[in-house]
C-alpha positions as a Markdown table, in Angstrom:
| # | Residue | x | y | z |
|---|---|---|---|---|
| 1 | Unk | 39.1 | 41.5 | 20.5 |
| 2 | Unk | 40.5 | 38.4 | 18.5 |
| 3 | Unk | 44.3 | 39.2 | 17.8 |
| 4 | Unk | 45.5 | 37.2 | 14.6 |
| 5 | Unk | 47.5 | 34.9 | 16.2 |
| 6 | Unk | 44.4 | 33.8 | 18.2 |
| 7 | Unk | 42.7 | 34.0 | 14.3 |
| 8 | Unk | 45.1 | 31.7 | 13.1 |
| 9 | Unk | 43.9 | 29.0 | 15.2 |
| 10 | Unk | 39.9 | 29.7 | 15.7 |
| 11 | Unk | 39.2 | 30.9 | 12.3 |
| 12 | Unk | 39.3 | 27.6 | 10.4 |
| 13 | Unk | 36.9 | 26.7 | 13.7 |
| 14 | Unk | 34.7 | 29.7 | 13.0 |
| 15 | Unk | 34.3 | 29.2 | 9.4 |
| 16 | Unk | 33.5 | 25.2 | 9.7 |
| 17 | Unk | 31.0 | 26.5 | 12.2 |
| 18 | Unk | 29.2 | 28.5 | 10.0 |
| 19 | Unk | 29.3 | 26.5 | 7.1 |
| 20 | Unk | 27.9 | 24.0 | 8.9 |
| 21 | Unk | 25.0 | 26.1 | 10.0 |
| 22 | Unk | 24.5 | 27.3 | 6.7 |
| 23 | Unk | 24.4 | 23.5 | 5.0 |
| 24 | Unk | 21.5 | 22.6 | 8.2 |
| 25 | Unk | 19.5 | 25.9 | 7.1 |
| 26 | Unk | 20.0 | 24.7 | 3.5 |
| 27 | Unk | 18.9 | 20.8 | 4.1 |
| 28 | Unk | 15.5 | 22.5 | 6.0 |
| 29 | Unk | 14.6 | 24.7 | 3.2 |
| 30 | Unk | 15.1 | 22.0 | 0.6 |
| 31 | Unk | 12.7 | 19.4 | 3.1 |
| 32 | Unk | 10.0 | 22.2 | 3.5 |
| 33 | Unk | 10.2 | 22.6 | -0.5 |
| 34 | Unk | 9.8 | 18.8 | -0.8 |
| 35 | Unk | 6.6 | 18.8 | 1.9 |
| 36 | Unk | 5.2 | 21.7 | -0.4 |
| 37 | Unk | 5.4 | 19.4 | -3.2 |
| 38 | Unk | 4.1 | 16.2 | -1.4 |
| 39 | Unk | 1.3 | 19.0 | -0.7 |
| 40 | Unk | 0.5 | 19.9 | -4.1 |
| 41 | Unk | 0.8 | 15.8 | -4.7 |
| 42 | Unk | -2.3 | 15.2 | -3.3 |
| 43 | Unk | -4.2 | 18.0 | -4.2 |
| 44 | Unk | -3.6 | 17.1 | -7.9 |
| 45 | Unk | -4.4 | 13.4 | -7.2 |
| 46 | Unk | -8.1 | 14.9 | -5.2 |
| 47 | Unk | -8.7 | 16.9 | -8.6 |
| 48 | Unk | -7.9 | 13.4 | -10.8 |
| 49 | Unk | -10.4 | 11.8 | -9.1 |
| 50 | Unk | -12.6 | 14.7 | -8.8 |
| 51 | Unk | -12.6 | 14.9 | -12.5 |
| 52 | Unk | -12.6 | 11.2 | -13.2 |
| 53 | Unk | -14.8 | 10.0 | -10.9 |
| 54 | Unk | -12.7 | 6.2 | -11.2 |
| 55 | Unk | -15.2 | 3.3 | -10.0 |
| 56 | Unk | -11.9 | 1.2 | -9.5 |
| 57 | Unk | -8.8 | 1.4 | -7.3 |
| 58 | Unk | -7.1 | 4.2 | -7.6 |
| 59 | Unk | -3.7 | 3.9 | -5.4 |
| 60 | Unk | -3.0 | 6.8 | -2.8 |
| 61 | Unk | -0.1 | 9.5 | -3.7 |
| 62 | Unk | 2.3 | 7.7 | -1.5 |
| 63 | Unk | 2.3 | 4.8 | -4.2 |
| 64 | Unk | 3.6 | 7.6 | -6.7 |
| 65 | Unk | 6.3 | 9.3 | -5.0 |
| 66 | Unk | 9.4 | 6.7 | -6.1 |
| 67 | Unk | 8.6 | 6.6 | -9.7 |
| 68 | Unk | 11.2 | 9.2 | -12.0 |
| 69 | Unk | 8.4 | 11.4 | -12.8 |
| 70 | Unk | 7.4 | 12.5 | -9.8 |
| 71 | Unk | 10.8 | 12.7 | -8.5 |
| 72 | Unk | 12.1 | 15.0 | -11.6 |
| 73 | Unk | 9.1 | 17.6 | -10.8 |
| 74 | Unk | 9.9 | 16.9 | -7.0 |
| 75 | Unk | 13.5 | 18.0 | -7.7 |
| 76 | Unk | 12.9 | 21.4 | -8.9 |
| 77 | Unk | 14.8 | 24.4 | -7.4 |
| 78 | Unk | 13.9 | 25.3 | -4.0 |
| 79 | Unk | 11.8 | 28.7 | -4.9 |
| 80 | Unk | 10.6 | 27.2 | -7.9 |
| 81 | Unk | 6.5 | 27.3 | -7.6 |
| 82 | Unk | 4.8 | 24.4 | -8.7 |
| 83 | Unk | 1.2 | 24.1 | -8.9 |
| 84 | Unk | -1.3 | 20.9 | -8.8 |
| 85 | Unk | -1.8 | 21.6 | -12.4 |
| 86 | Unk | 2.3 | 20.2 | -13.0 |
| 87 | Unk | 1.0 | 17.0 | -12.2 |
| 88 | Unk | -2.1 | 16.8 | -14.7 |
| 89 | Unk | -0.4 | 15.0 | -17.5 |
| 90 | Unk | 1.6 | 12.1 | -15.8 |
| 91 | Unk | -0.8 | 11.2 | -13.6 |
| 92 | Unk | -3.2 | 9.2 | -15.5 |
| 93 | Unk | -0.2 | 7.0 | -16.7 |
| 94 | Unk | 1.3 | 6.6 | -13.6 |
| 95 | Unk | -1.7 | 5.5 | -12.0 |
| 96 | Unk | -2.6 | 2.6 | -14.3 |
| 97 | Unk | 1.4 | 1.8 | -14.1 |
| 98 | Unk | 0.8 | 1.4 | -10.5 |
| 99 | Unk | -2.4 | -0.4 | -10.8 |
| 100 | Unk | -0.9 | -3.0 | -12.6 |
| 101 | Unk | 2.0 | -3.7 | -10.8 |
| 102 | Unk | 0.1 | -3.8 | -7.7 |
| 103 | Unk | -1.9 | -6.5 | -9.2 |
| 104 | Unk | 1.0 | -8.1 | -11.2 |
| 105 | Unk | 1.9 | -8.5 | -7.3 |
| 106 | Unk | -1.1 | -10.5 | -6.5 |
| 107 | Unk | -1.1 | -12.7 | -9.4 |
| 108 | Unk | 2.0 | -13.7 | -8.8 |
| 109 | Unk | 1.1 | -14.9 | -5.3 |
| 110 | Unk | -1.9 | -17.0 | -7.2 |
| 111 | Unk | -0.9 | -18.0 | -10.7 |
| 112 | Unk | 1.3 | -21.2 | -9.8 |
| 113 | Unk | -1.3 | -22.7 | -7.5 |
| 114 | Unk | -3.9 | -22.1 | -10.2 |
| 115 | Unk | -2.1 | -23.1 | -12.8 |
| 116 | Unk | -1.2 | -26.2 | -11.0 |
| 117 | Unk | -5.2 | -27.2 | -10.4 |
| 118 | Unk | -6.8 | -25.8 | -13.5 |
| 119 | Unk | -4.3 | -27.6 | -15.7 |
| 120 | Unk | -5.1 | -31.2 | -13.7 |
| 121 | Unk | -8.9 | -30.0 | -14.3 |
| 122 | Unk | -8.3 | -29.4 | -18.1 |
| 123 | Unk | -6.8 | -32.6 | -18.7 |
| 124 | Unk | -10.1 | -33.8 | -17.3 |
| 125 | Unk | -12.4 | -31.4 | -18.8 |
| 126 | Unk | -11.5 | -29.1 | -21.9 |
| 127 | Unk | -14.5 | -27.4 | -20.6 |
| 128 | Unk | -12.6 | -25.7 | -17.9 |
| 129 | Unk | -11.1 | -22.1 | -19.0 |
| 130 | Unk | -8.5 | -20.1 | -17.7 |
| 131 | Unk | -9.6 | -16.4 | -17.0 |
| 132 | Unk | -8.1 | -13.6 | -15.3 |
| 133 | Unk | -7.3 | -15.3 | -11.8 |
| 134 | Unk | -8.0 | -11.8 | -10.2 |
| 135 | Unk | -11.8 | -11.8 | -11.1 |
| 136 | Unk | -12.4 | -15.1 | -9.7 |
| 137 | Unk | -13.8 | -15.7 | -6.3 |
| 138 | Unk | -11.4 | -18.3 | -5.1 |
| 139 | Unk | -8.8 | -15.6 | -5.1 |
| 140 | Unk | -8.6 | -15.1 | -1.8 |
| 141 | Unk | -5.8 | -13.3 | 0.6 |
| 142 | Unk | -5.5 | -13.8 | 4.2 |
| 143 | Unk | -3.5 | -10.4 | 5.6 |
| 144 | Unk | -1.0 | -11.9 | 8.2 |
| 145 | Unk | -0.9 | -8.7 | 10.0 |
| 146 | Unk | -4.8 | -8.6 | 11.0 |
| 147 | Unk | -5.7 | -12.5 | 9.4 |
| 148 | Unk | -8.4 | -10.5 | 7.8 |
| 149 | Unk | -9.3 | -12.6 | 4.6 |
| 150 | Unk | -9.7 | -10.5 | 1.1 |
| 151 | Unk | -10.5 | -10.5 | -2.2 |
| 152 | Unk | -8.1 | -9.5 | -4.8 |
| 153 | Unk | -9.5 | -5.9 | -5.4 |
| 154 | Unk | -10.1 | -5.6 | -1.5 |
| 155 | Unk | -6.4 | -6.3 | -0.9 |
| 156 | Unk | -5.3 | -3.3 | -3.2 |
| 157 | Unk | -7.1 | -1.3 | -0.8 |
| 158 | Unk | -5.9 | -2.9 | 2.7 |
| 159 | Unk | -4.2 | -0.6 | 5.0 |
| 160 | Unk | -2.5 | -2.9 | 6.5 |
| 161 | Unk | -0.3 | -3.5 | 3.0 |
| 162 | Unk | 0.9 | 0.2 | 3.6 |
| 163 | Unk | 3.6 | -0.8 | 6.1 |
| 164 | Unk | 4.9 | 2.2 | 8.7 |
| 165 | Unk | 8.1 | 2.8 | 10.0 |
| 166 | Unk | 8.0 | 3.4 | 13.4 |
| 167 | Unk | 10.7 | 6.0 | 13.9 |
| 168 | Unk | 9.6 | 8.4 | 11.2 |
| 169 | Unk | 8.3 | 11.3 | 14.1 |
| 170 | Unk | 11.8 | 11.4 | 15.7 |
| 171 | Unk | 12.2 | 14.4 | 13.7 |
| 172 | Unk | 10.7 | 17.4 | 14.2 |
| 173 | Unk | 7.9 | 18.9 | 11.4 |
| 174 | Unk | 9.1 | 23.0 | 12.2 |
| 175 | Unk | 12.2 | 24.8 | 12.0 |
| 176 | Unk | 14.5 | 24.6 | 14.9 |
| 177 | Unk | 14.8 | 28.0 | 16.2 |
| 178 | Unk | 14.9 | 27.1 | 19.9 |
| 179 | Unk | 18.5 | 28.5 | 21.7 |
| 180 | Unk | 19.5 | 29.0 | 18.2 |
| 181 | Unk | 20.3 | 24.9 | 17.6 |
| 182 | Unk | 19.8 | 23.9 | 14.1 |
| 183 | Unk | 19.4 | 19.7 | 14.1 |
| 184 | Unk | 21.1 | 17.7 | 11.6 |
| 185 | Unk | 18.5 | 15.9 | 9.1 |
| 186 | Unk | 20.6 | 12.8 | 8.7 |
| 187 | Unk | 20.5 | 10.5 | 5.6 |
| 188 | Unk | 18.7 | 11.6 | 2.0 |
| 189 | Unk | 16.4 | 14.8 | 2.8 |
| 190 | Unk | 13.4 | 13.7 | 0.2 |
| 191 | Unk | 13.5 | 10.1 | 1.8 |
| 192 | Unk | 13.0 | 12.2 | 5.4 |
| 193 | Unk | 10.5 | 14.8 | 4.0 |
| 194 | Unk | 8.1 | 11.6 | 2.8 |
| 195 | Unk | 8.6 | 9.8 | 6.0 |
| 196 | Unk | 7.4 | 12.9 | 7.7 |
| 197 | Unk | 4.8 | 13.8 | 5.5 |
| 198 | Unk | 3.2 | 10.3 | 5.5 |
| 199 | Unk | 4.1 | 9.7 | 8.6 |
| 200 | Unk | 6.4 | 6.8 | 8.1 |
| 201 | Unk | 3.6 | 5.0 | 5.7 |
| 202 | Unk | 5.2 | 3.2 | 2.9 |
| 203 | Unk | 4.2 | 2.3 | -0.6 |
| 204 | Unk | 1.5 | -0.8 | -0.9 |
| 205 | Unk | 3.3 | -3.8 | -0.5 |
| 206 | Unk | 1.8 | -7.6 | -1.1 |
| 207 | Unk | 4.2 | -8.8 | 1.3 |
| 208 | Unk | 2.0 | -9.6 | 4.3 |
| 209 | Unk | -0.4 | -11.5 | 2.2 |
| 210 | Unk | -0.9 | -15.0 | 1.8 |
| 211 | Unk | -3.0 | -16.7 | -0.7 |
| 212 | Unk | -5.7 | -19.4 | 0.3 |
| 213 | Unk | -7.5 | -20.2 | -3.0 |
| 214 | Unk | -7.4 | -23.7 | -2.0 |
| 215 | Unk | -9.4 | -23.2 | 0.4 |
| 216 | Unk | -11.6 | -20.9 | -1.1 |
| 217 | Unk | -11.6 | -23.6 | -4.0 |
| 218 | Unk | -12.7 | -26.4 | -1.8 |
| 219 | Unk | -15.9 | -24.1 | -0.5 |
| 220 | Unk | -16.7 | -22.6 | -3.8 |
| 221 | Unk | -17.4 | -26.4 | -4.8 |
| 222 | Unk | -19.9 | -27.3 | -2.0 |
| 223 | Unk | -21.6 | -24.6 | -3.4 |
| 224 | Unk | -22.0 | -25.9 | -6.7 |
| 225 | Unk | -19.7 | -24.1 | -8.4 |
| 226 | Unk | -16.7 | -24.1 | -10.5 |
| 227 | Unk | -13.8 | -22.3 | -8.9 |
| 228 | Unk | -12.1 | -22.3 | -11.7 |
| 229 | Unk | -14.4 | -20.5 | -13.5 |
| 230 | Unk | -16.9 | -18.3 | -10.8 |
| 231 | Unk | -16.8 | -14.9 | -10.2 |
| 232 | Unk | -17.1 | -12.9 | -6.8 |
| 233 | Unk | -20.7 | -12.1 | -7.8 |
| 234 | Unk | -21.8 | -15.2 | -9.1 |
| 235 | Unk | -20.9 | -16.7 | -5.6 |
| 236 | Unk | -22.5 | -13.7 | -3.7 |
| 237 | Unk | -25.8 | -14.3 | -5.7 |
| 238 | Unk | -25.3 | -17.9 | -5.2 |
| 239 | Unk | -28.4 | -19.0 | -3.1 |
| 240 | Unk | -26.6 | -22.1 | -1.5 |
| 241 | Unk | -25.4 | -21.8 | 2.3 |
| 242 | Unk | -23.1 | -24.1 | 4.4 |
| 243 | Unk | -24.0 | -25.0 | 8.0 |
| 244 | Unk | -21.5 | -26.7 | 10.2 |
| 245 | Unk | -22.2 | -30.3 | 11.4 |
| 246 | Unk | -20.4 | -29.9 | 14.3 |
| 247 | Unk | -22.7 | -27.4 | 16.0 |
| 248 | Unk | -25.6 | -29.8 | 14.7 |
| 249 | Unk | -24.3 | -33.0 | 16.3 |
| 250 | Unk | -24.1 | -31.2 | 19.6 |
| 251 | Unk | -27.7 | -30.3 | 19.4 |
| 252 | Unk | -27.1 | -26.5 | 19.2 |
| 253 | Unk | -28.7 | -24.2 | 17.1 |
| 254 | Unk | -27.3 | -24.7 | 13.0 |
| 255 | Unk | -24.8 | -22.6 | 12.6 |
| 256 | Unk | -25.3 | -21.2 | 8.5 |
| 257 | Unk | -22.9 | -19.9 | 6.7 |
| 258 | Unk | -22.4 | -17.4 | 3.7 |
| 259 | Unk | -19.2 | -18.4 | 1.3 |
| 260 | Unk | -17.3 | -15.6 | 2.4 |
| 261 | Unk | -18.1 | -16.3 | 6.0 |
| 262 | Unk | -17.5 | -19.9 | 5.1 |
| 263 | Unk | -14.1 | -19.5 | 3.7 |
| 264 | Unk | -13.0 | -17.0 | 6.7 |
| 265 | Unk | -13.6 | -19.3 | 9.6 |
| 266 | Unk | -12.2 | -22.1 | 7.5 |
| 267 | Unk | -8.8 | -20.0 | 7.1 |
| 268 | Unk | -8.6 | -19.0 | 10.5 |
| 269 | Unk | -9.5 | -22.4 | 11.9 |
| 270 | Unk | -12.6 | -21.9 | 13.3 |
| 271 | Unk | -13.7 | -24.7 | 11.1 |
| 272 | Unk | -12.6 | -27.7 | 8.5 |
| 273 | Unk | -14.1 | -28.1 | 5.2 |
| 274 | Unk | -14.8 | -31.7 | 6.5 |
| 275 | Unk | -17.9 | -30.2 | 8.9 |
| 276 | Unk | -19.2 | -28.2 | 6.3 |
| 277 | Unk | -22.1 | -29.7 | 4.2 |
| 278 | Unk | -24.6 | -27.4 | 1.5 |
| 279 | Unk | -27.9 | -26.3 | 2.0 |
| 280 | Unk | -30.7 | -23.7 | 0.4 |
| 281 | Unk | -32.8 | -21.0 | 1.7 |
């Protein structure tokens, strides 16, 4: 028995104690209302395109979560239910939003260098135009984290652009109930609940790209086209192939080459435009 001297002294102990505990069980309930959420998140996002059927990119849920809207319905009281259905009228408009900032991202990475040669060209040439740099096949990305080389609507897709933290599992996904220990979720609890939830994957980022239209410029024009002007497609119709005169001068079978293929090994250093020359089927 606890006399009230002793009280007087362990009480203020006692009470800290259990407030404490009571704030940890509190900071748990609110992440497993926010992993609910996440939950529903992508369920409404699989009915979108269920009901859409989008033939474009359509970014992934993660790519959603920061933006105010999502955050006010994330926000909701802890008990509040909120069904896939909440989701059905913002979606649409944050999904374009994030479609064109991810490829406001990429044309900022391009414009200047292709500004920079299709002006020279256009003082030249009126005839040369100046389309959507996006849609032309000298666009090209090379992904510093795999030196994969992409197209502009290929990189929005790239999961390698969805950087992970590595440290996201050091907390555990259930309730602590073991010895009666309830762990501390450190730092903002929806910021833990999406690092758990997508286990430490990040928003798409254009960060780890690096653009090689020159490149691609120099190879679109041994093919006989304009890269200032050609489209992805027109250069995958294009019948024209390059073989590489250095596996000719040392009498070994031609090595032919696609565009694509062309530009890759050119990026990588596999080859130099300079040993490169156009042929036909």
């Amino acid at each position: 028995m606890i006399v009230r001297s002793e009280w007087r002294s362990l009480g203020p102990v006692v009470v800290a104690w259990i407030e404490d505990r009571k704030q940890r069980r509190l900071r748990w309930a609110q992440r497993r209302a926010y992993i609910r959420r996440l939950r529903t998140l992508d369920d409404a996002m699989q009915d979108f395109l269920t009901r859409r059927s989008p033939t474009s990119f359509v970014p992934l849920p993660r790519d959603l979560i920061d933006y105010p809207d999502i955050k006010l319905v994330m926000n909701l009281g802890i008990d509040a239910w909120i069904p896939a259905s909440a989701y059905a009228d913002i979606l649409p408009c944050l999904i374009d939003r994030r479609v064109a900032e991810s490829e406001s991202s990429l044309r900022a990475l391009s414009t200047a260098a292709l500004q920079e040669d299709i002006s020279s060209d256009a003082r030249r040439s009126p005839r040369h135009a100046n389309p959507e740099c996006l849609n032309l096949a000298r666009t090209l990305f090379q992904c510093r984290k795999c030196s994969r080389v992409l197209h502009s609507r290929e990189a929005l897709e790239h999961s390698c652009l969805y950087e992970a933290t590595s440290d996201w599992n050091r907390t555990a996904d259930d309730f602590p109930t073991i010895n009666g220990k309830i762990p501390c979720i450190k730092g903002d609890i929806f910021e833990n609940a999406v690092a758990l939830y997508h286990r430490g994957r990040k928003a798409w980022s254009a960060s780890a790209l690096d653009y090689q239209g020159i490149v691609a410029a120099s190879v679109i024009t041994m093919c006989g086209k304009n890269p200032h002007a050609a489209g992805i497609e027109e250069l995958n119709r294009c019948a024209t192939r390059l073989m590489c005169l250095r596996c000719s001068k040392s009498n070994r079978r031609a090595l032919i080459l696609d565009w694509r293929a062309a530009v890759s090994d050119t990026i990588t250093g596999l080859l130099v435009d300079s040993e490169l020359t156009s042929t036909t089927d």
